[in-house]
Coordinates of C-alpha atoms and ligand atoms in Angstrom, one line a residue:
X156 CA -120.6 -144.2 -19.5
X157 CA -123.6 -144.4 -20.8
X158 CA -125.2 -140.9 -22.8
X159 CA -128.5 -139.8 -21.7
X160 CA -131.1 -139.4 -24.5
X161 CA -132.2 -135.4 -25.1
X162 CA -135.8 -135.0 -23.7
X163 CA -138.2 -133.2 -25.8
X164 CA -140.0 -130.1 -24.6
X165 CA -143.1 -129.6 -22.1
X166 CA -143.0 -128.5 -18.2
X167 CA -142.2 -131.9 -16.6
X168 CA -139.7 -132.7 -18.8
X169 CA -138.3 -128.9 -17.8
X170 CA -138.0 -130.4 -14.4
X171 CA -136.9 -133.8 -14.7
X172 CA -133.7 -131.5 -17.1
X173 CA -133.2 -129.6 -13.8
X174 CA -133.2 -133.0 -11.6
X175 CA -131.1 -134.5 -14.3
X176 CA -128.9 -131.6 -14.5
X177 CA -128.7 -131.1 -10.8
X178 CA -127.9 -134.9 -10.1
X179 CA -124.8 -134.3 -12.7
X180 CA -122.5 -137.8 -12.9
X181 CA -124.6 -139.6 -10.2
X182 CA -127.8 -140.2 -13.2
X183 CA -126.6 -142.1 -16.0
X184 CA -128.6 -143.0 -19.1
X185 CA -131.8 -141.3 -18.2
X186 CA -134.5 -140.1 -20.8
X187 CA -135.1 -143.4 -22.8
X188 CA -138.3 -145.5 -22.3
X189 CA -136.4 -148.0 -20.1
X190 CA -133.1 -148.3 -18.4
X191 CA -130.4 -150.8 -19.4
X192 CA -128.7 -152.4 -16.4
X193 CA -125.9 -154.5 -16.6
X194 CA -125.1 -157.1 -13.8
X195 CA -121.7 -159.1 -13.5
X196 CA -122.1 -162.3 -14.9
X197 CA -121.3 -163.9 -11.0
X198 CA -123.8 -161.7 -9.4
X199 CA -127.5 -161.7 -8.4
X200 CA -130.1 -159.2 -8.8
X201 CA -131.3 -157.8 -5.6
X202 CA -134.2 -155.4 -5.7
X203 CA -136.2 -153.3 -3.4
X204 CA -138.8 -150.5 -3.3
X205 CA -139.2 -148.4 -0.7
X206 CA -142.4 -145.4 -0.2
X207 CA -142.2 -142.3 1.6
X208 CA -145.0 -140.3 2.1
X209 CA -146.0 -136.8 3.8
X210 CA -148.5 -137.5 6.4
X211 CA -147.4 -141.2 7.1
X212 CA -143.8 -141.4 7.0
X213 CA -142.8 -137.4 7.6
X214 CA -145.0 -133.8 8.2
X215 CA -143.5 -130.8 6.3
X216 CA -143.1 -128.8 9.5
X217 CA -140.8 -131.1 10.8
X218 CA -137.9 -131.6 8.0
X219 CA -136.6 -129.8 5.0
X220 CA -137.2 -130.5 1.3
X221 CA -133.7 -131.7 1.1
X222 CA -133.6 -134.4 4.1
X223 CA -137.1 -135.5 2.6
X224 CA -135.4 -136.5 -0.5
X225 CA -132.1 -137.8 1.3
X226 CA -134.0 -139.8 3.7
X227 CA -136.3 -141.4 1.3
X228 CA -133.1 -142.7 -0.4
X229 CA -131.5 -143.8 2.3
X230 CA -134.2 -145.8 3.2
X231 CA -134.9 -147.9 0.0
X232 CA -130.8 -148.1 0.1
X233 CA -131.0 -149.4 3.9
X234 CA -132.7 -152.8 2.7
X235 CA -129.7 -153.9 0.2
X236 CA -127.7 -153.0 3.0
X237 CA -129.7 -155.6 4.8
X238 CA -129.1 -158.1 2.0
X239 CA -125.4 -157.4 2.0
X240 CA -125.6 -156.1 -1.5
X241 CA -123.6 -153.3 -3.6
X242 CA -125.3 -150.7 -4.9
X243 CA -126.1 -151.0 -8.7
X244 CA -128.8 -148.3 -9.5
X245 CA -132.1 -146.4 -8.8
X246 CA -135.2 -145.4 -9.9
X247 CA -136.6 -142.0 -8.7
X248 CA -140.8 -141.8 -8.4
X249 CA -142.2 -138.8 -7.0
X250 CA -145.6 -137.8 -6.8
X251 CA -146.1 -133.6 -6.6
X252 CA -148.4 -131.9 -5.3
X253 CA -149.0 -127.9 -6.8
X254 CA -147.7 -127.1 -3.3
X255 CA -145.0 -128.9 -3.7
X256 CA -143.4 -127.6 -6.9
X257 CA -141.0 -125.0 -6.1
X258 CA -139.3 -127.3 -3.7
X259 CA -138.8 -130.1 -6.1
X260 CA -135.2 -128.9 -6.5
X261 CA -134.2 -129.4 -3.1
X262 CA -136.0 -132.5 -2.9
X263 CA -133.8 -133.7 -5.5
X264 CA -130.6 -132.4 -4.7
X265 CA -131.1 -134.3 -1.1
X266 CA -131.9 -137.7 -3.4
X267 CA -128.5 -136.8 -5.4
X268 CA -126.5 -136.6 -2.5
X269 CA -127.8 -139.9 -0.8
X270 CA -126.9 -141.7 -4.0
X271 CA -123.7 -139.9 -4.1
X272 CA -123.2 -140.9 -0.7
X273 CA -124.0 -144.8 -1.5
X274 CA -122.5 -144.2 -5.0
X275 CA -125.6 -145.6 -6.3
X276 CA -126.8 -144.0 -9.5
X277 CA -129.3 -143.0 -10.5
X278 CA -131.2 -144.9 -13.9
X279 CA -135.0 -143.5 -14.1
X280 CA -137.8 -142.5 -13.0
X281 CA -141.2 -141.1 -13.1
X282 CA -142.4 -137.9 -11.9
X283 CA -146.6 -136.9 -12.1
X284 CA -149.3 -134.8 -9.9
X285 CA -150.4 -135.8 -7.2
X286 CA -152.4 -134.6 -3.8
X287 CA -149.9 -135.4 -1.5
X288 CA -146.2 -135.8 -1.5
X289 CA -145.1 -139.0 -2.3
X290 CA -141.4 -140.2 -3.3
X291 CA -140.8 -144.4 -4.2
X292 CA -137.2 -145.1 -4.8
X293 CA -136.5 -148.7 -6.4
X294 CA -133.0 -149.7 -5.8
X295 CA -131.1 -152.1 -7.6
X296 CA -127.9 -154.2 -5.9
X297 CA -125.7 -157.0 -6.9
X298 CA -124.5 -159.6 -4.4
X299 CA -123.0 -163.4 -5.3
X300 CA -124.8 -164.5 -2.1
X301 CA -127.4 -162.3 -0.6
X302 CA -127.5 -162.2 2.6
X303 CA -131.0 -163.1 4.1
X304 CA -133.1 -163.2 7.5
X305 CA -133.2 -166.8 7.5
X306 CA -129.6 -168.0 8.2
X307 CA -129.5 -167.6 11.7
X308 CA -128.2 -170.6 13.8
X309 CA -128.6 -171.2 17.6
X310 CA -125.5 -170.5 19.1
X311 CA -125.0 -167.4 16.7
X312 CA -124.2 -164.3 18.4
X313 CA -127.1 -161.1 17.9
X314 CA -125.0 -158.1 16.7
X315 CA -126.3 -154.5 16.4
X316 CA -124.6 -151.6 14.6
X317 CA -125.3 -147.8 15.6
X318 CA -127.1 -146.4 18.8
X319 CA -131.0 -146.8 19.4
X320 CA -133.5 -144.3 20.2
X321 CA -133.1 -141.3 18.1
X322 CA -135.7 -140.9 15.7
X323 CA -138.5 -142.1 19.0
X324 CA -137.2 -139.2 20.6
X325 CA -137.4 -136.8 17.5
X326 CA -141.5 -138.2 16.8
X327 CA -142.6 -137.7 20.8
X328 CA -141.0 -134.1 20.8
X329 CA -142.5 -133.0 17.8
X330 CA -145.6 -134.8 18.5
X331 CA -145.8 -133.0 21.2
X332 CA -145.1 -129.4 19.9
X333 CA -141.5 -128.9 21.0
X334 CA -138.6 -129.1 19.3
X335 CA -136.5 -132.4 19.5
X336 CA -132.5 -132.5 20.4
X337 CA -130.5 -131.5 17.2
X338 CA -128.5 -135.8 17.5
X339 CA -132.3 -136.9 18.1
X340 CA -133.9 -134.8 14.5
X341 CA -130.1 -135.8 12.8
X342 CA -130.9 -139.6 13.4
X343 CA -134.7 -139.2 12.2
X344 CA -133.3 -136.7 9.2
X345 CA -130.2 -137.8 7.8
X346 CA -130.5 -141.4 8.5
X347 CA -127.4 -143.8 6.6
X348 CA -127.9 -146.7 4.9
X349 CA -124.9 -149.2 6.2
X350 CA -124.2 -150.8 3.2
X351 CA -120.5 -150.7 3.8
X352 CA -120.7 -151.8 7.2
X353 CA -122.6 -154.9 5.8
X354 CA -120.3 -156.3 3.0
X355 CA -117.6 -155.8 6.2
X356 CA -119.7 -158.2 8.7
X357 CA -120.9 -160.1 5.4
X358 CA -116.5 -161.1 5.1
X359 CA -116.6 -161.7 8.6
X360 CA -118.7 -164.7 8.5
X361 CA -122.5 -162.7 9.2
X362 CA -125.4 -165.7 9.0
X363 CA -128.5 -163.2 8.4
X364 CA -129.8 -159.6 8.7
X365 CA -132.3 -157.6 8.6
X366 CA -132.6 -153.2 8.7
X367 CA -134.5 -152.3 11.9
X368 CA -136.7 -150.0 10.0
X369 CA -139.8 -151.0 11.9
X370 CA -137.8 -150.9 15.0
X371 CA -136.1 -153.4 16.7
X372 CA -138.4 -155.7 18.6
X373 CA -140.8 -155.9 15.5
X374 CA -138.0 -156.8 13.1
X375 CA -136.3 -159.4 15.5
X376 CA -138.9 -161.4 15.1
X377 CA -139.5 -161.1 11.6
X378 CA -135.6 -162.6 11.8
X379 CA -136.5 -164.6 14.5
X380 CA -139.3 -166.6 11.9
X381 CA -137.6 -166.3 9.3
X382 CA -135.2 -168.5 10.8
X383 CA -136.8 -170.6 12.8
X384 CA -135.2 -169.8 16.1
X385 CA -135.6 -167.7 19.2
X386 CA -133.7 -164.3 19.8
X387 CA -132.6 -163.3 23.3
X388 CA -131.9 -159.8 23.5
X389 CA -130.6 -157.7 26.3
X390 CA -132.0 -154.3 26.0
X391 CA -129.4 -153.0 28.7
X392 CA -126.5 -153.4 26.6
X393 CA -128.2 -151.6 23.9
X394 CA -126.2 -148.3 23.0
X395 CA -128.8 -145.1 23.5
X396 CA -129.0 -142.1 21.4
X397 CA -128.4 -139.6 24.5
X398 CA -132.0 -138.8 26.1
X399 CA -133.2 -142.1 25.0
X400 CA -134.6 -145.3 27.2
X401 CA -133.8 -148.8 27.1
X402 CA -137.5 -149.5 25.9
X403 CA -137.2 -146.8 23.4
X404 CA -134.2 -148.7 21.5
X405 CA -137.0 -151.7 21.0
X406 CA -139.8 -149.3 19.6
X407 CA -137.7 -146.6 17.8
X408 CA -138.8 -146.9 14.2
X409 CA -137.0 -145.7 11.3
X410 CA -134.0 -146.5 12.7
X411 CA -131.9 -148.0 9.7
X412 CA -129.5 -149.6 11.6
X413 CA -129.0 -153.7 11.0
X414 CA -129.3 -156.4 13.4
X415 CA -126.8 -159.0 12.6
X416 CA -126.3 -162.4 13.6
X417 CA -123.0 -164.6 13.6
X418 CA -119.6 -165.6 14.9
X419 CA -119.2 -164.1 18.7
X420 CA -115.6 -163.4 17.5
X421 CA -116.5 -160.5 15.0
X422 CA -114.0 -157.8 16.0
X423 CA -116.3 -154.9 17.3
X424 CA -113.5 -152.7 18.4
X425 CA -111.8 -152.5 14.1
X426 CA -115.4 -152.3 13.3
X427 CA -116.0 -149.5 15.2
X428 CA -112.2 -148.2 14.3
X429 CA -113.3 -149.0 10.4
X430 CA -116.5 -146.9 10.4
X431 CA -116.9 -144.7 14.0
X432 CA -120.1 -146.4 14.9
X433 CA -120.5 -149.0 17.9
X434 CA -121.1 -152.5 16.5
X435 CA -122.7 -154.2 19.7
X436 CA -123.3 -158.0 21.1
X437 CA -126.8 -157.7 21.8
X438 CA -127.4 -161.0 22.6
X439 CA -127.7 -164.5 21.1
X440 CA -129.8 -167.1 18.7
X441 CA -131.0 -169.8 20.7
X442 CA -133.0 -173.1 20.1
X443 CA -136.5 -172.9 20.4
X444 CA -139.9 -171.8 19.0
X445 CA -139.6 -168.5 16.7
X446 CA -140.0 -165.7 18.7
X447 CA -138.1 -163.1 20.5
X448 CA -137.4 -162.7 24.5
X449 CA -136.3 -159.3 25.1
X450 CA -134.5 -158.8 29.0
X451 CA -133.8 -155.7 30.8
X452 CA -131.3 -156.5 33.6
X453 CA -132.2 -159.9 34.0
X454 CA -135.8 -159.7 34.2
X455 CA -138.4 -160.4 31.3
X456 CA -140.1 -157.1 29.4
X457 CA -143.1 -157.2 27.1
X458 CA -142.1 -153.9 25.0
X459 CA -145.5 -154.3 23.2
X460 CA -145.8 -154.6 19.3
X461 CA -143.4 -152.7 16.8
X462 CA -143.4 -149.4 15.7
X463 CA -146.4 -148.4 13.2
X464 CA -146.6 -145.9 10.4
X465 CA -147.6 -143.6 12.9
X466 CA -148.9 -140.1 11.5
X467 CA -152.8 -141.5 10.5
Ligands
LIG169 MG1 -136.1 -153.8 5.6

């Protein structure tokens, strides 16, 4: 293990000593200029940064100080989940408004117990004024073969983990004034990254993947030309968080979940036995120009562009 380096004295090194303190085993080696990282000799590098910012990505009204920080890490995490990679380490940059101070704290402790969660620790930061709350989480993750959104091959079955809808139906409630259903505000709150899930449908033969973050439509396609092929999805057999519409699963947005493709014969029923959350045959990877044909019932739907950082 590696020590951290004493921090000398001033009010933001007082509070990165709380976060430090607060974050117990889970940082490692903070307080130098620079972090050391080691990788296994037989392992890439994968990296990823990830922004979350008050007023685009969350309002304060709508979640505490704690699932801020939590969901901020989850959703850097999310993308070496897409990449099939295990977590190596992160770096923590907030930006903090006056306002913002006293709940700094709680911020943190929700970013602790993400990385906990992932048992990712945590290596660095930076932490510095700012008008608005901002957090940037770099992660770190080693893989011996990444997996990407290119590898997708016609005849490839189109898996999805998790139920849709969730976090569409937490925005239009609060958008709206009201107060969303408590599994709706969970799945925009407290989302998960799935990196376990991944390295399980990495071993069982997964082609490519890619974190639905944008929601589902809009990252198909990203998959879809990445790949070179089309994607024919049938929103029916979508799973729905409860309240939710079939057209909602496409849109939703900061949904975290990963859309898979491979063998047909992945075994959804130990997958779902492995980690209690439905891993679903959405459809398949056929031959044609990129793109993505989305069916409801049997019939064609245009479900419109993807979901957009919505709040300005
Ligand atoms: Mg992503």
């Amino acid at each position: 293990v590696k020590r951290d380096t004493p921090l000398g004295p001033g009010r933001e090194f007082d509070a990165i000593r709380a976060l430090r303190a607060q974050w117990g085993a889970i940082a490692e080696g903070l307080g130098d200029d620079a972090a050391v990282v080691d990788v296994p000799d037989d392992e890439r590098l994968v990296v990823s940064t990830d922004t979350s910012c008050e007023n685009v990505h969350f309002r304060r009204a709508w979640i505490e100080p704690e699932e801020i920080g939590w969901r901020a890490t989850m959703a850097a995490l999310s993308d070496l989940a897409a990449m099939a990679a295990r977590p190596i380490g992160m770096f923590v940059a907030i930006s903090v408004p006056t306002g913002w101070r006293r709940d700094l704290q709680a911020i943190g402790a929700g970013i602790g117990a993400a990385a906990r969660d992932a048992a990712c620790t945590i290596r660095g930061g930076d932490l510095t004024g700012g008008s608005e709350l901002s957090l940037t989480i770099t992660v770190l993750g080693g893989a011996r073969e990444p997996l990407n959104r290119s590898g997708a091959q016609p005849g490839d079955a189109l898996w999805l983990t998790g139920a849709l809808g969730g976090p569409a139906l937490a925005l239009r409630a609060w958008l709206d004034g009201s107060v969303p259903p408590a599994a709706a505000r969970e799945r925009f709150a407290k989302p998960h990254a799935r990196l376990r899930q991944a390295a399980h449908l990495r071993a069982a033969g997964a082609s490519a993947a890619i974190d639905i973050s944008d929601g589902l439509a809009a990252d198909a396609l990203h998959l879809a030309h990445a790949s070179h092929a089309t994607l024919a999805i049938e929103l029916g057999s979508i799973p729905l968080c409860p309240g939710a519409r079939p057209r909602d699963a496409a849109t939703s947005g900061e949904e975290y979940e990963l859309l898979v493709t491979g063998p047909a014969s992945i075994n959804a029923l130990a997958f779902r036995t492995a980690f209690g959350l439905p891993l679903t045959r959405i459809g398949s990877v056929e031959r044609g120009p990129p793109g993505v044909r989305m069916l409801l019932d049997g019939a064609h739907v245009d479900v419109g562009g993807g979901y957009d950082h919505f709040l300005r």
